[in-house]
Tab-separated table of C-alpha atoms in Angstrom:
chain	number	residue	atom	x	y	z
A	97	MET	CA	0.297	0.498	0.110
A	98	PRO	CA	1.420	3.327	-0.990
A	99	ASP	CA	1.851	6.753	1.614
A	100	LEU	CA	1.027	8.619	-1.199
A	101	ALA	CA	-0.885	9.493	-4.372
A	102	ILE	CA	-0.187	11.897	-6.959
A	103	LEU	CA	-3.299	12.387	-9.167
A	104	PRO	CA	-2.641	15.099	-12.232
A	105	GLY	CA	-5.374	17.397	-12.683
A	106	ALA	CA	-8.137	17.976	-9.847
A	107	GLY	CA	-9.837	14.512	-9.031
A	108	GLN	CA	-9.434	14.775	-4.999
A	109	VAL	CA	-8.679	16.489	-3.116
A	110	PRO	CA	-6.532	18.718	-1.779
A	111	VAL	CA	-5.207	20.761	-5.052
A	112	PHE	CA	-2.559	22.606	-5.778
A	113	ALA	CA	-1.943	24.387	-8.342
A	114	SER	CA	1.576	25.519	-10.032
A	115	VAL	CA	1.401	29.504	-8.420
A	116	GLU	CA	3.561	30.117	-12.116
A	117	ASP	CA	0.565	28.371	-13.739
A	118	PRO	CA	-2.174	27.898	-12.227
A	119	ALA	CA	-3.722	25.113	-14.940
A	120	ASP	CA	-0.470	23.071	-13.731
A	121	ARG	CA	-2.773	21.189	-10.707
A	122	LEU	CA	-2.401	18.120	-8.667
A	123	SER	CA	-4.994	15.865	-5.797
A	124	TRP	CA	-2.213	15.540	-3.153
A	125	LEU	CA	-2.921	12.169	-1.574
A	126	GLU	CA	-2.085	11.603	1.840
A	127	PRO	CA	-3.066	8.414	2.511
A	128	PRO	CA	-4.780	6.834	-0.614
A	129	PRO	CA	-7.069	5.628	-1.329
A	130	ALA	CA	-7.750	1.717	-1.352
A	131	ALA	CA	-8.472	2.381	-4.923
A	132	LEU	CA	-6.184	4.676	-7.194
A	133	PRO	CA	-8.306	6.500	-9.442
A	134	ALA	CA	-6.418	5.930	-12.852
A	135	GLY	CA	-3.630	7.650	-13.359
A	136	ALA	CA	-2.427	8.541	-9.511
A	137	VAL	CA	1.290	8.225	-8.920
A	138	PRO	CA	2.103	6.135	-5.483
A	139	TYR	CA	4.640	7.264	-3.885
A	140	ARG	CA	5.898	5.151	-0.368
A	141	ALA	CA	7.351	7.501	1.990
A	142	LEU	CA	11.487	8.036	3.129
A	143	LEU	CA	11.202	10.562	5.316
A	144	ARG	CA	9.150	12.617	7.785
A	145	PHE	CA	9.490	15.853	9.808
A	146	GLY	CA	7.192	17.994	11.092
A	147	ALA	CA	3.677	17.714	11.855
A	148	ALA	CA	1.928	14.403	10.962
A	149	ASP	CA	-1.282	16.309	8.842
A	150	PRO	CA	0.203	19.235	7.127
A	151	VAL	CA	-2.644	21.496	5.853
A	152	THR	CA	-0.943	25.094	4.704
A	153	PRO	CA	-1.151	27.919	1.487
A	154	PHE	CA	1.833	26.534	-0.198
A	155	LEU	CA	3.686	23.219	-0.503
A	156	TYR	CA	7.170	23.258	-2.534
A	157	ILE	CA	7.781	20.533	-5.041
A	158	VAL	CA	11.230	18.736	-5.569
A	159	GLU	CA	11.144	16.090	-7.412
A	160	GLN	CA	15.144	14.314	-9.266
A	161	ASP	CA	15.942	11.300	-10.998
A	162	ALA	CA	19.255	10.514	-8.842
A	163	ASP	CA	22.754	9.147	-9.902
A	164	PRO	CA	22.520	5.781	-9.345
A	165	ALA	CA	26.936	6.027	-8.641
A	166	GLU	CA	25.870	8.384	-5.582
A	167	GLU	CA	22.235	7.975	-4.736
A	168	ALA	CA	23.057	6.022	-1.633
A	169	GLU	CA	24.700	9.654	-0.464
A	170	LEU	CA	21.952	11.337	-1.777
A	171	ASN	CA	19.619	9.798	0.105
A	172	ALA	CA	22.263	10.604	3.189
A	173	TRP	CA	22.011	14.194	2.482
A	174	TYR	CA	18.238	14.179	2.799
A	175	ALA	CA	17.908	12.464	5.692
A	176	GLN	CA	21.389	13.707	7.724
A	177	GLU	CA	21.250	17.138	6.651
A	178	HIS	CA	19.271	19.289	4.239
A	179	MET	CA	15.374	17.603	5.521
A	180	PRO	CA	15.889	17.930	8.505
A	181	ARG	CA	17.467	21.248	8.501
A	182	LEU	CA	14.894	22.761	5.854
A	183	ALA	CA	12.411	21.062	8.309
A	184	GLY	CA	12.818	23.777	10.798
A	185	VAL	CA	13.496	26.582	9.295
A	186	PRO	CA	10.413	29.014	10.543
A	187	GLY	CA	7.060	28.772	8.367
A	188	VAL	CA	7.893	25.115	7.436
A	189	VAL	CA	5.533	23.207	9.214
A	190	ALA	CA	5.990	19.429	7.037
A	191	ALA	CA	8.886	18.217	4.642
A	192	ARG	CA	8.893	14.999	4.023
A	193	ARG	CA	10.487	13.165	1.001
A	194	TYR	CA	9.189	9.986	-0.990
A	195	ALA	CA	10.336	7.254	-3.192
A	196	ALA	CA	8.093	6.051	-6.535
A	197	LEU	CA	7.149	2.705	-6.450
A	198	ASP	CA	7.599	2.256	-9.608
A	199	PRO	CA	11.600	2.135	-10.075
A	200	ALA	CA	10.923	3.468	-13.799
A	201	GLN	CA	8.748	6.636	-12.897
A	202	SER	CA	10.907	9.386	-14.007
A	203	PRO	CA	11.592	11.143	-11.971
A	204	ARG	CA	11.687	8.319	-8.800
A	205	TYR	CA	12.123	11.203	-5.605
A	206	LEU	CA	10.143	13.660	-4.521
A	207	ALA	CA	10.738	15.885	-1.915
A	208	ALA	CA	7.471	18.685	-0.191
A	209	TYR	CA	8.072	21.060	2.176
A	210	TRP	CA	4.699	22.290	3.790
A	211	LEU	CA	5.242	26.024	3.729
A	212	GLU	CA	3.106	29.097	6.562
A	213	ARG	CA	3.549	31.896	3.898
A	214	ARG	CA	5.437	31.513	0.381
A	215	GLU	CA	8.128	34.042	1.973
A	216	ALA	CA	9.559	31.154	4.139
A	217	PHE	CA	11.103	29.914	1.022
A	218	GLU	CA	13.826	31.653	0.151
A	219	SER	CA	13.689	34.064	3.414
A	220	PRO	CA	17.569	34.200	5.002
A	221	ALA	CA	16.867	31.061	7.429
A	222	TRP	CA	15.999	28.908	4.987
A	223	ILE	CA	19.179	29.930	2.472
A	224	GLU	CA	21.454	29.195	5.588
A	225	ALA	CA	19.730	26.018	5.807
A	226	ARG	CA	20.402	25.433	2.486
A	227	VAL	CA	24.079	26.155	2.387
A	228	THR	CA	26.193	24.152	2.832
A	229	PRO	CA	28.946	22.299	1.815
A	230	TRP	CA	27.898	18.611	1.387
A	231	THR	CA	24.454	20.140	-0.184
A	232	ALA	CA	26.981	22.066	-3.141
A	233	ARG	CA	28.296	18.126	-3.872
A	234	ALA	CA	24.640	16.578	-3.052
A	235	ARG	CA	23.016	18.943	-5.433
A	236	THR	CA	24.881	17.223	-8.169
A	237	PHE	CA	24.021	13.388	-7.889
A	238	PHE	CA	20.323	15.529	-9.263
A	239	ARG	CA	19.756	13.791	-12.338
A	240	ASN	CA	16.093	15.415	-13.941
A	241	PRO	CA	14.744	18.136	-11.310
A	242	ARG	CA	12.030	19.905	-11.062
A	243	ARG	CA	10.869	22.172	-8.074
A	244	ILE	CA	7.488	23.852	-8.348
A	245	MET	CA	6.342	25.984	-5.239
A	246	ARG	CA	2.395	25.226	-5.081
A	247	ARG	CA	-0.608	26.871	-4.008
A	248	LEU	CA	-4.273	25.265	-2.014
A	249	GLU	CA	-6.665	26.139	-3.413
A	250	ASP	CA	-10.302	26.607	-2.105
A	251	THR	CA	-12.475	23.644	-2.284
A	252	PRO	CA	-15.929	23.133	-1.588
């Protein structure tokens, strides 16, 4: 059973739209229903920091594949440094990392940060948390990275 399913579009709530392209919407299903909707991409949770059931107006998502030769170090960086540091930034309610259940899914990894306000992203504390020597090295392991700031849509 997956821990998360993402459904492109707005099939179920909650729905998050890209800040830059409001037509780019997704349903964030955590936990997902027993019967996954058609087109949903299932994930398993790797790391969880912060609130158990976060509800915030902003969701910042980072997706990437990893250089296979450096995947173990990338995973260690996320677990030991990067995600705990970002989870501690004021305005970050929760941080989680997931892996697609299908190993052929690309990008395979997804990190999500629930933000009380958009300004938490790129705040001085955020920048300080992510600017480290290990971060500079770990970013070289990213393949096919995508970063999207999303806003929670008002739903009935």
